[in-house]
Structure formats: structure tokens, C-alpha cells
Short mmCIF file of C-alpha atoms in Angstrom, two decimals:
data_model
loop_
_atom_site.label_atom_id
_atom_site.label_comp_id
_atom_site.label_asym_id
_atom_site.label_seq_id
_atom_site.Cartn_x
_atom_site.Cartn_y
_atom_site.Cartn_z
CA UNK L 1 -0.01 0.01 0.01
CA UNK L 2 1.43 3.38 -0.87
CA UNK L 3 1.48 6.27 1.45
CA UNK L 4 -1.15 8.89 0.55
CA UNK L 5 -0.53 12.24 2.23
CA UNK L 6 -3.92 13.47 1.44
CA UNK L 7 -5.49 10.86 3.67
CA UNK L 8 -3.44 12.33 6.59
CA UNK L 9 -4.99 15.78 6.28
CA UNK L 10 -7.75 16.64 8.79
CA UNK L 11 -10.99 16.87 6.77
CA UNK L 12 -11.65 20.44 7.92
CA UNK L 13 -8.20 21.59 6.74
CA UNK L 14 -9.04 20.46 3.25
CA UNK L 15 -11.89 23.04 3.24
CA UNK L 16 -9.51 25.94 3.43
CA UNK L 17 -9.96 28.44 0.57
CA UNK L 18 -7.64 31.47 -0.20
CA UNK L 19 -9.12 34.83 0.75
CA UNK L 20 -9.44 37.49 -1.91
CA UNK L 21 -6.35 39.66 -2.38
CA UNK L 22 -2.91 38.43 -1.63
CA UNK L 23 -3.30 39.29 2.07
CA UNK L 24 -0.36 41.67 1.95
CA UNK L 25 -0.58 44.82 3.81
CA UNK L 26 -1.20 48.08 1.89
CA UNK L 27 1.58 49.81 3.78
CA UNK L 28 5.35 49.44 3.92
CA UNK L 29 6.02 50.67 7.49
CA UNK L 30 4.11 51.54 10.67
CA UNK L 31 5.30 53.48 13.61
CA UNK L 32 3.70 54.55 16.77
CA UNK L 33 3.14 58.30 17.21
CA UNK L 34 4.58 58.85 20.76
CA UNK L 35 2.30 61.80 21.36
CA UNK L 36 -1.03 60.41 20.29
CA UNK L 37 -0.37 56.69 20.83
CA UNK L 38 -1.93 56.18 17.41
CA UNK L 39 -0.15 54.23 14.67
CA UNK L 40 1.21 56.11 11.49
CA UNK L 41 1.27 54.15 8.24
CA UNK L 42 3.78 54.81 5.41
CA UNK L 43 3.81 53.62 1.91
CA UNK L 44 6.88 52.26 0.05
CA UNK L 45 7.92 55.80 -0.91
CA UNK L 46 7.78 56.86 2.67
CA UNK L 47 4.63 58.88 2.31
CA UNK L 48 2.11 59.01 5.19
CA UNK L 49 -1.03 57.07 4.39
CA UNK L 50 -4.22 58.81 5.42
CA UNK L 51 -5.99 57.22 8.33
CA UNK L 52 -8.62 54.67 7.26
CA UNK L 53 -6.90 54.17 3.96
CA UNK L 54 -4.77 51.26 5.06
CA UNK L 55 -5.47 47.78 6.20
CA UNK L 56 -8.93 46.59 7.15
CA UNK L 57 -10.96 46.25 10.19
CA UNK L 58 -13.37 43.74 8.67
CA UNK L 59 -13.59 40.20 9.92
CA UNK L 60 -11.19 38.28 7.68
CA UNK L 61 -7.88 36.48 8.02
CA UNK L 62 -4.85 38.47 7.02
CA UNK L 63 -1.35 37.26 7.41
CA UNK L 64 1.36 39.72 8.26
CA UNK L 65 5.09 39.61 8.98
CA UNK L 66 4.71 41.07 12.43
CA UNK L 67 2.59 39.48 15.09
CA UNK L 68 -0.69 40.36 16.65
CA UNK L 69 -3.33 37.76 17.54
CA UNK L 70 -6.76 37.43 18.97
CA UNK L 71 -5.38 35.59 22.01
CA UNK L 72 -1.92 36.47 23.03
CA UNK L 73 -2.83 34.66 26.24
CA UNK L 74 -3.60 31.18 25.17
CA UNK L 75 -1.61 29.02 27.53
CA UNK L 76 -1.72 25.91 25.44
CA UNK L 77 -0.27 27.60 22.38
CA UNK L 78 3.43 27.65 21.92
CA UNK L 79 3.02 31.23 20.50
CA UNK L 80 6.04 31.12 18.34
CA UNK L 81 3.96 31.77 15.19
CA UNK L 82 4.38 35.24 13.77
CA UNK L 83 1.24 35.38 11.85
CA UNK L 84 -1.50 37.87 12.61
CA UNK L 85 -4.87 36.23 13.05
CA UNK L 86 -7.55 38.75 12.39
CA UNK L 87 -10.69 37.41 13.96
CA UNK L 88 -12.46 35.62 11.26
CA UNK L 89 -15.68 35.34 13.02
CA UNK K 1 -8.03 61.13 39.20
CA UNK K 2 -8.26 62.81 35.84
CA UNK K 3 -4.78 61.51 34.69
CA UNK K 4 -5.51 57.80 35.29
CA UNK K 5 -4.74 56.37 31.85
CA UNK K 6 -6.53 53.79 29.87
CA UNK K 7 -4.22 50.91 28.96
CA UNK K 8 -4.75 49.64 25.41
CA UNK K 9 -3.25 46.18 24.86
CA UNK K 10 -2.81 45.63 21.12
CA UNK K 11 -0.47 45.22 18.28
CA UNK K 12 0.86 48.19 16.17
CA UNK K 13 -1.42 47.46 13.21
CA UNK K 14 -4.90 47.82 14.74
CA UNK K 15 -7.05 50.50 13.12
CA UNK K 16 -9.85 49.83 15.62
CA UNK K 17 -7.61 50.64 18.59
CA UNK K 18 -6.51 53.85 16.72
CA UNK K 19 -10.21 54.99 16.45
CA UNK K 20 -10.80 54.32 20.26
CA UNK K 21 -7.65 55.98 21.34
CA UNK K 22 -8.32 59.07 19.23
CA UNK K 23 -11.76 59.30 20.84
CA UNK K 24 -10.32 58.95 24.41
CA UNK K 25 -7.69 61.71 23.55
CA UNK K 26 -10.46 63.93 22.35
CA UNK K 27 -12.12 63.57 25.84
CA UNK K 28 -8.80 64.47 27.47
CA UNK K 29 -8.06 60.93 28.76
CA UNK K 30 -4.54 59.63 28.88
CA UNK K 31 -3.76 56.47 27.02
CA UNK K 32 -0.84 53.99 27.27
CA UNK K 33 -0.63 51.65 24.28
CA UNK K 34 1.31 48.50 24.98
CA UNK K 35 1.96 45.51 22.81
CA UNK K 36 3.01 42.70 25.13
CA UNK K 37 4.52 40.99 22.07
CA UNK K 38 7.35 43.53 22.31
CA UNK K 39 8.44 42.38 25.79
CA UNK K 40 10.77 39.60 24.60
CA UNK K 41 12.13 41.95 21.96
CA UNK K 42 13.48 44.02 24.89
CA UNK K 43 11.40 47.05 24.20
CA UNK K 44 9.24 46.81 27.37
CA UNK K 45 10.50 47.08 30.85
CA UNK K 46 8.50 45.53 33.75
CA UNK K 47 8.96 46.09 37.45
CA UNK K 48 5.94 45.00 39.50
CA UNK K 49 6.22 44.88 43.30
CA UNK K 50 4.22 42.89 45.74
CA UNK K 51 4.10 42.62 49.47
CA UNK K 52 2.13 44.36 52.16
CA UNK K 53 -0.31 46.72 50.44
CA UNK K 54 -1.30 46.88 46.84
CA UNK K 55 0.56 46.13 43.69
CA UNK K 56 3.02 48.82 42.75
CA UNK K 57 5.65 49.53 40.18
CA UNK K 58 5.61 50.36 36.58
CA UNK K 59 5.85 49.29 32.91
CA UNK K 60 7.84 51.35 30.54
CA UNK K 61 6.89 51.11 26.93
CA UNK K 62 9.10 52.75 24.25
CA UNK K 63 7.01 55.87 24.55
CA UNK K 64 5.21 55.89 27.94
CA UNK K 65 5.52 54.94 31.57
CA UNK K 66 2.55 53.14 33.13
CA UNK K 67 2.19 53.22 37.01
CA UNK K 68 0.61 49.85 37.78
CA UNK K 69 -1.52 51.28 40.55
CA UNK K 70 -3.14 54.05 38.52
CA UNK K 71 -4.70 52.20 35.57
CA UNK K 72 -8.24 53.56 34.87
CA UNK K 73 -9.30 50.56 32.61
CA UNK K 74 -7.78 48.15 30.05
CA UNK K 75 -8.93 47.75 26.51
CA UNK K 76 -7.75 44.23 25.60
CA UNK K 77 -7.75 44.17 21.65
CA UNK K 78 -5.13 42.29 19.71
CA UNK K 79 -1.94 41.92 21.54
CA UNK K 80 0.87 40.16 19.63
CA UNK K 81 1.86 36.80 20.96
CA UNK K 82 5.15 36.44 22.84
CA UNK K 83 7.57 35.31 20.15
CA UNK K 84 10.98 33.69 20.71
CA UNK K 85 13.69 36.32 19.80
CA UNK K 86 15.83 35.73 16.82
CA UNK K 87 19.06 33.96 18.00
CA UNK K 88 17.65 32.36 21.10
CA UNK K 89 17.70 28.51 21.43
CA UNK K 90 14.34 26.95 20.98
CA UNK K 91 14.13 25.42 24.35
CA UNK K 92 15.47 28.59 26.00
CA UNK K 93 12.85 30.47 23.89
CA UNK K 94 9.99 28.41 25.20
CA UNK K 95 11.15 29.09 28.71
CA UNK K 96 11.29 32.86 27.97
CA UNK K 97 7.79 32.84 26.49
CA UNK K 98 6.25 30.97 29.44
CA UNK K 99 7.89 33.15 31.86
CA UNK K 100 6.71 36.28 30.00
CA UNK K 101 3.16 34.95 29.83
CA UNK K 102 2.86 34.15 33.53
CA UNK K 103 5.01 37.30 34.55
CA UNK K 104 3.99 40.17 32.27
CA UNK K 105 0.67 38.94 31.20
CA UNK K 106 -0.06 37.90 34.78
CA UNK K 107 0.58 41.38 36.02
CA UNK K 108 -1.58 42.86 33.09
CA UNK K 109 -4.45 40.56 34.04
CA UNK K 110 -4.51 41.72 37.63
CA UNK K 111 -4.53 45.52 37.63
CA UNK K 112 -7.65 45.87 39.71
CA UNK K 113 -9.72 47.80 37.18
CA UNK K 114 -12.29 47.37 34.49
CA UNK K 115 -11.25 45.18 31.58
CA UNK K 116 -12.98 45.31 28.14
CA UNK K 117 -12.63 42.38 28.08
CA UNK K 118 -10.62 40.39 30.57
CA UNK K 119 -8.30 38.06 28.67
CA UNK K 120 -9.21 35.06 30.75
CA UNK K 121 -12.84 35.64 30.23
CA UNK K 122 -12.24 35.99 26.60
CA UNK K 123 -10.47 32.64 26.58
CA UNK K 124 -13.30 31.00 28.33
CA UNK K 125 -15.94 32.58 26.02
CA UNK K 126 -13.89 31.56 22.92
CA UNK K 127 -14.83 27.92 23.10
CA UNK K 128 -17.69 26.93 20.87
CA UNK K 129 -19.03 24.16 23.22
CA UNK K 130 -19.22 26.74 26.03
CA UNK K 131 -20.96 29.30 23.58
CA UNK K 132 -23.47 26.77 22.52
CA UNK K 133 -24.28 25.62 25.94
CA UNK K 134 -24.65 29.07 27.34
CA UNK K 135 -26.74 30.28 24.39
CA UNK K 136 -29.16 27.37 24.77
CA UNK K 137 -29.48 27.97 28.43
CA UNK K 138 -30.35 31.57 27.79
CA UNK K 139 -33.17 30.72 25.47
CA UNK K 140 -31.52 31.53 22.10
CA UNK K 141 -32.65 29.48 19.07
CA UNK K 142 -29.55 27.33 18.70
CA UNK K 143 -29.34 25.23 15.54
CA UNK K 144 -28.74 21.55 16.03
CA UNK K 145 -24.94 21.16 16.16
CA UNK K 146 -22.48 18.22 16.48
CA UNK K 147 -18.74 18.24 17.53
CA UNK K 148 -17.33 14.93 16.56
CA UNK K 149 -14.42 12.91 15.20
CA UNK K 150 -16.68 10.07 14.01
CA UNK K 151 -17.49 9.81 10.32
CA UNK K 152 -20.50 7.69 11.10
CA UNK K 153 -21.86 10.29 13.60
CA UNK K 154 -21.29 13.06 11.13
CA UNK K 155 -23.13 11.23 8.48
CA UNK K 156 -26.01 10.39 10.87
CA UNK K 157 -26.22 13.99 11.90
CA UNK K 158 -26.27 15.11 8.25
CA UNK K 159 -29.08 12.60 7.48
CA UNK K 160 -31.09 13.90 10.42
CA UNK K 161 -30.40 17.60 10.14
CA UNK K 162 -29.29 18.28 6.59
CA UNK K 163 -28.44 20.49 4.88
CA UNK K 164 -25.48 21.04 7.18
CA UNK K 165 -22.63 23.39 7.11
CA UNK K 166 -19.12 22.93 8.53
CA UNK K 167 -17.51 25.50 10.93
CA UNK K 168 -14.08 25.15 12.37
CA UNK K 169 -14.18 25.18 16.23
CA UNK K 170 -11.58 27.91 16.24
CA UNK K 171 -9.96 30.06 13.51
CA UNK K 172 -6.35 29.14 12.77
CA UNK K 173 -3.82 31.02 10.66
CA UNK K 174 -3.54 29.02 7.58
CA UNK K 175 -1.97 29.44 4.14
CA UNK K 176 -2.51 27.54 0.90
CA UNK K 177 -0.72 27.58 -2.50
CA UNK K 178 2.50 28.66 -0.81
CA UNK K 179 1.75 31.74 1.21
CA UNK K 180 -1.77 32.71 0.36
CA UNK K 181 -3.89 33.27 3.48
CA UNK K 182 -6.89 31.00 3.64
CA UNK K 183 -9.90 30.41 5.71
CA UNK K 184 -12.99 28.16 5.74
CA UNK K 185 -16.15 29.81 4.37
CA UNK K 186 -19.50 28.64 5.63
CA UNK K 187 -20.77 26.37 2.93
CA UNK K 188 -23.28 23.57 2.74
CA UNK K 189 -21.58 20.20 2.94
CA UNK K 190 -23.01 17.34 0.95
CA UNK K 191 -22.94 13.92 2.75
CA UNK K 192 -20.80 12.58 -0.07
CA UNK K 193 -18.12 15.08 0.83
CA UNK K 194 -17.64 13.60 4.30
CA UNK K 195 -14.84 11.03 4.62
CA UNK K 196 -12.70 9.17 7.09
CA UNK K 197 -10.46 12.08 7.56
CA UNK K 198 -13.14 13.44 9.96
CA UNK K 199 -11.50 11.03 12.48
CA UNK K 200 -8.22 12.98 12.40
CA UNK K 201 -9.45 15.74 14.67
CA UNK K 202 -12.64 17.43 16.17
CA UNK K 203 -15.13 18.86 13.57
CA UNK K 204 -18.25 20.81 14.05
CA UNK K 205 -21.31 20.46 11.83
CA UNK K 206 -24.37 22.60 12.19
CA UNK K 207 -27.92 22.42 10.56
CA UNK K 208 -28.13 25.17 8.00
CA UNK K 209 -30.69 27.90 8.88
CA UNK K 210 -33.65 27.27 6.59
CA UNK K 211 -35.38 30.24 5.12
CA UNK K 212 -32.42 32.37 6.08
CA UNK K 213 -32.84 35.90 4.52
CA UNK K 214 -29.96 37.79 6.03
CA UNK K 215 -27.30 37.90 8.83
CA UNK K 216 -27.70 40.00 11.91
CA UNK K 217 -24.63 41.15 13.80
CA UNK K 218 -25.36 42.38 17.29
CA UNK K 219 -22.53 44.31 18.95
CA UNK K 220 -23.01 44.75 22.77
CA UNK K 221 -20.93 47.39 24.45
CA UNK K 222 -21.66 47.45 28.24
CA UNK K 223 -25.53 47.94 28.49
CA UNK K 224 -25.72 49.23 24.92
CA UNK K 225 -26.92 47.09 22.03
CA UNK K 226 -26.20 47.79 18.38
CA UNK K 227 -27.87 45.57 15.78
CA UNK K 228 -27.10 45.58 12.06
CA UNK K 229 -28.68 43.61 9.34
CA UNK K 230 -26.28 42.30 6.74
CA UNK K 231 -27.61 41.34 3.34
CA UNK K 232 -25.25 39.26 0.99
CA UNK K 233 -25.81 37.03 -1.99
CA UNK K 234 -23.24 34.62 -0.36
CA UNK K 235 -24.09 32.12 2.40
CA UNK K 236 -20.97 33.56 4.21
CA UNK K 237 -21.04 37.34 3.72
CA UNK K 238 -17.25 37.56 4.41
CA UNK K 239 -16.50 36.10 1.15
CA UNK K 240 -17.24 39.28 -0.76
CA UNK K 241 -17.56 42.55 1.05
CA UNK K 242 -18.28 44.47 -2.19
CA UNK K 243 -21.68 42.68 -2.40
CA UNK K 244 -22.77 43.33 1.15
CA UNK K 245 -25.49 45.82 2.18
CA UNK K 246 -25.84 47.04 5.80
CA UNK K 247 -28.90 48.53 7.61
CA UNK K 248 -29.81 49.17 11.17
CA UNK K 249 -32.00 46.29 12.60
CA UNK K 250 -34.67 46.58 15.18
CA UNK K 251 -33.63 43.82 17.58
CA UNK K 252 -36.55 42.21 19.58
CA UNK K 253 -36.06 43.22 23.27
CA UNK K 254 -35.98 39.57 24.52
CA UNK K 255 -33.01 38.90 22.23
CA UNK K 256 -31.21 42.10 23.33
CA UNK K 257 -31.76 41.08 26.93
CA UNK K 258 -30.48 37.55 26.31
CA UNK K 259 -27.36 39.00 24.66
CA UNK K 260 -26.69 41.07 27.77
CA UNK K 261 -27.36 37.94 29.91
CA UNK K 262 -24.90 36.02 27.81
CA UNK K 263 -22.06 38.71 28.47
CA UNK K 264 -22.97 38.59 32.09
CA UNK K 265 -22.61 34.79 32.16
CA UNK K 266 -19.03 35.02 30.80
CA UNK K 267 -18.27 38.21 32.72
CA UNK K 268 -17.73 40.21 29.51
CA UNK K 269 -18.44 43.83 28.72
CA UNK K 270 -18.14 43.50 24.96
CA UNK K 271 -19.51 40.87 22.53
CA UNK K 272 -20.02 40.56 18.79
CA UNK K 273 -22.97 38.20 18.29
CA UNK K 274 -23.74 36.54 14.94
CA UNK K 275 -27.29 35.40 14.03
CA UNK K 276 -29.13 34.20 11.09
CA UNK K 277 -32.44 35.93 10.38
CA UNK K 278 -35.26 33.69 9.17
CA UNK K 279 -38.17 34.69 6.96
CA UNK K 280 -40.47 34.41 9.91
CA UNK K 281 -38.32 37.11 11.76
CA UNK K 282 -36.82 34.74 14.38
CA UNK K 283 -33.09 34.60 14.79
CA UNK K 284 -30.84 31.57 14.80
CA UNK K 285 -27.94 31.84 17.21
CA UNK K 286 -24.42 31.27 15.48
CA UNK K 287 -21.75 32.60 17.87
CA UNK K 288 -20.48 35.38 20.07
CA UNK K 289 -16.98 36.64 19.49
CA UNK K 290 -15.68 38.25 22.66
CA UNK K 291 -13.10 40.13 20.63
CA UNK K 292 -14.84 40.50 17.29
CA UNK K 293 -14.63 43.37 14.77
CA UNK K 294 -17.12 46.15 15.01
CA UNK K 295 -15.73 49.48 13.71
CA UNK K 296 -16.50 48.85 10.05
CA UNK K 297 -20.12 48.53 11.08
CA UNK K 298 -20.08 51.90 12.60
CA UNK K 299 -18.74 53.36 9.35
CA UNK K 300 -21.49 51.64 7.46
CA UNK K 301 -24.42 52.56 9.58
CA UNK K 302 -23.33 55.47 11.81
CA UNK K 303 -24.27 53.54 15.07
CA UNK K 304 -22.11 55.16 17.74
CA UNK K 305 -20.07 52.26 18.94
CA UNK K 306 -16.79 54.01 19.33
CA UNK K 307 -18.39 56.49 21.78
CA UNK K 308 -20.12 53.67 23.71
CA UNK K 309 -16.72 51.89 24.06
CA UNK K 310 -14.96 55.02 25.09
CA UNK K 311 -17.67 55.60 27.68
CA UNK K 312 -16.93 52.12 29.11
CA UNK K 313 -13.18 52.78 29.27
CA UNK K 314 -13.60 56.24 30.68
CA UNK K 315 -15.91 54.97 33.39
CA UNK K 316 -18.42 56.87 35.44
#
């Protein structure tokens, strides 16, 4: 009998579908404004992106290079993933 | 004290926190923004003192100093997880992460103030079985649901309650085709699609809402209830936001009261509830996300959720 890797995938994982877009952020860099404690977003040319014109606050999954998760507290999770998990409720 | 700050625990890329912080600043309330995920990167300094009397000490972020005995309230949004710093051995890294979680996060969870929401309560309310049990006990119309790793049981459930949909018990970061982010849309599952790979882990199936005409999202902030009807041609509206229409929804009072009761059960001050609206006007319970998104609904409908949240964090 030959080994079939497909038979070792949880059924639910096989239902995964790519989200629209490439999931990459629309900004090149973020920094915290020390005075306001609000984030400032910059594009690849170093220009400030207007508030509300970057990213999304809709429920969907977005991967990002820098962390951020719904539950930085989960004690059962090794937490060494560096993928943002935007609440896909 | 007028200068007691609100502590906002979140990652850098969080437009929702930006909106809330801006509103708090407009009200003249001090804010300290902290991402606990920066702790192991060496950008956050912790010194918490215990002994006779109350907790004292401080946390220094790259831009602010937080006196631990002065926190007005905590807005727990989307803190980054503790990550093993580059160059640290994996076993040492796991040690560091666990010490950070029980040390820094432990301090942050015991500041003796209002939490929106408390992280431990979020965690408890994040389990679908707990959600379904609480919802049923509170009188919500809960669709028949099964959590199983048995193919036979899943098939029997589908035969009894079909058409059924599959919903993961918890969202998980996932990529397909290399690095494309992926998720599971709510879709009808044909019985012929079920196979023995069900046995590899827990799966949740739910009877599809018959005569469903729309989704209803109910955001509860403290005692205030904001209901929005979401119309979409997709069974799962998240699939295409371009095709979604939003309108304010007149939520029946017993449902609003049950939502408040639900939050009370889990000791939460915020919750994002999802319902399916049937043609007869009744609502099928789907879930409550204790850390769900909400600000885009304020933009779509004008419902004053930011203000309600700022009221909670400001306190009376």
C-alpha cells in the first residue's frame, strides 16, 4: 500500500480556501506616534497614508510579517507563530 | 483622578484601537498603548512589586511609563503573542515565552480595574461548546450542532439535520498555495463530501438555517446594544464585502436582553454576536466573538459604537 499524504490531512483543513487579495498589507512601514499613541502608516515611498486608507477592520484573515493575535494569552499555544490572526468570526 | 490612563493592549497594526484611542484623547483621557509581544524583543521594561499593600511598580513602553496602581481601565484588543527572539535557542525560547506569559501577562491581568474584556474571560468565551451551551440555556434558538471525530456520527447528523454546514471550532492562521492566507467559508456540505479524515480531529457541523434571509450582527458594549442587518448573496458574507449591504436592525427586546445575559454569564463587557435571520423574523444563534470586529459597522451605519466603548473605558 502506498502512502497517501492526502489521507493524513484533517477533513476540515481540506476546506480551506484562499481569501481574496494576496493578504499583503497596503503599507510598507508602521510606527507609533509617541504623542497620540496612534499608529502612523507609510507607503513604500515613505509617504504618510491617510487614516482609514490602510489595512482593514473587517472580519477576515490577514497574514502579516509582524505578530498580533486574537489571544496572546492562550496558555496551550506555543505562540512562536508570527502570523496575525484577524478574527475571522 | 483625571490622569488615570486607559491601557490599550494591542499590536501596532490595529485601526480599531487607533479610533478608540483618538476618541479617548479627544475627551482628555490619557492613554498608554502597549503591545505585550514587544516584551521579549526587549522594548518593554517591567517592574511589579508585591508585598504588604497593593501592587505597585511600573511598565515602561518605548514611549510611555505606566504606573501599575493608576490604571483606569484596560482595553484588551489584539496583543501580539510572545515570540522567541531571533538567535535564542528553541528550548530557552519556550522558557522565556512561558515566563513572559505568567509574569508580564499575569501582571496585566490583575490591575484591579475594568477590563474590556478580561483576557481570561475572553479565553473561556472563545470555546464553541461553552458558547453553544450558554446560548441554549439563555433561550436563544440554537441550531442543532454536533462536535465529533466520527465519520458515522457526522453522516448520521447530516441525514437527520441536513443540509448542514461545517464550521471550524476555532480560526487558525492558515496558508494555501504557498503563502496565500486561507480560511474556511461557511458552505453547505454534501454527505458525499464527508470522509474518514473526519477522524483525524474534532469537527463541528451545524444544521443550516432554513429560510435564512440575512445575517444580523449584534454588538453589545456594556449595556448598549447595536444591531445591524447584513444582506449578502453569499451564504458567508465575508466572502465578498463588495456585495454586502448594511442596515440598522430593530432587535427584539428579549433577544437584546438575552445578549446582555450572555455577556454577564461570561463576565464580559463586549461581545459581537452573529445570528441568522429567518423569513419568519426569528433569529438563529451562531456565535459570540468576545473580541470581534465592529468598527466597520459603525462606518457603514453610523451607530455610535466608538463612543459607547470610550464611555466604558472612561468609566463613570
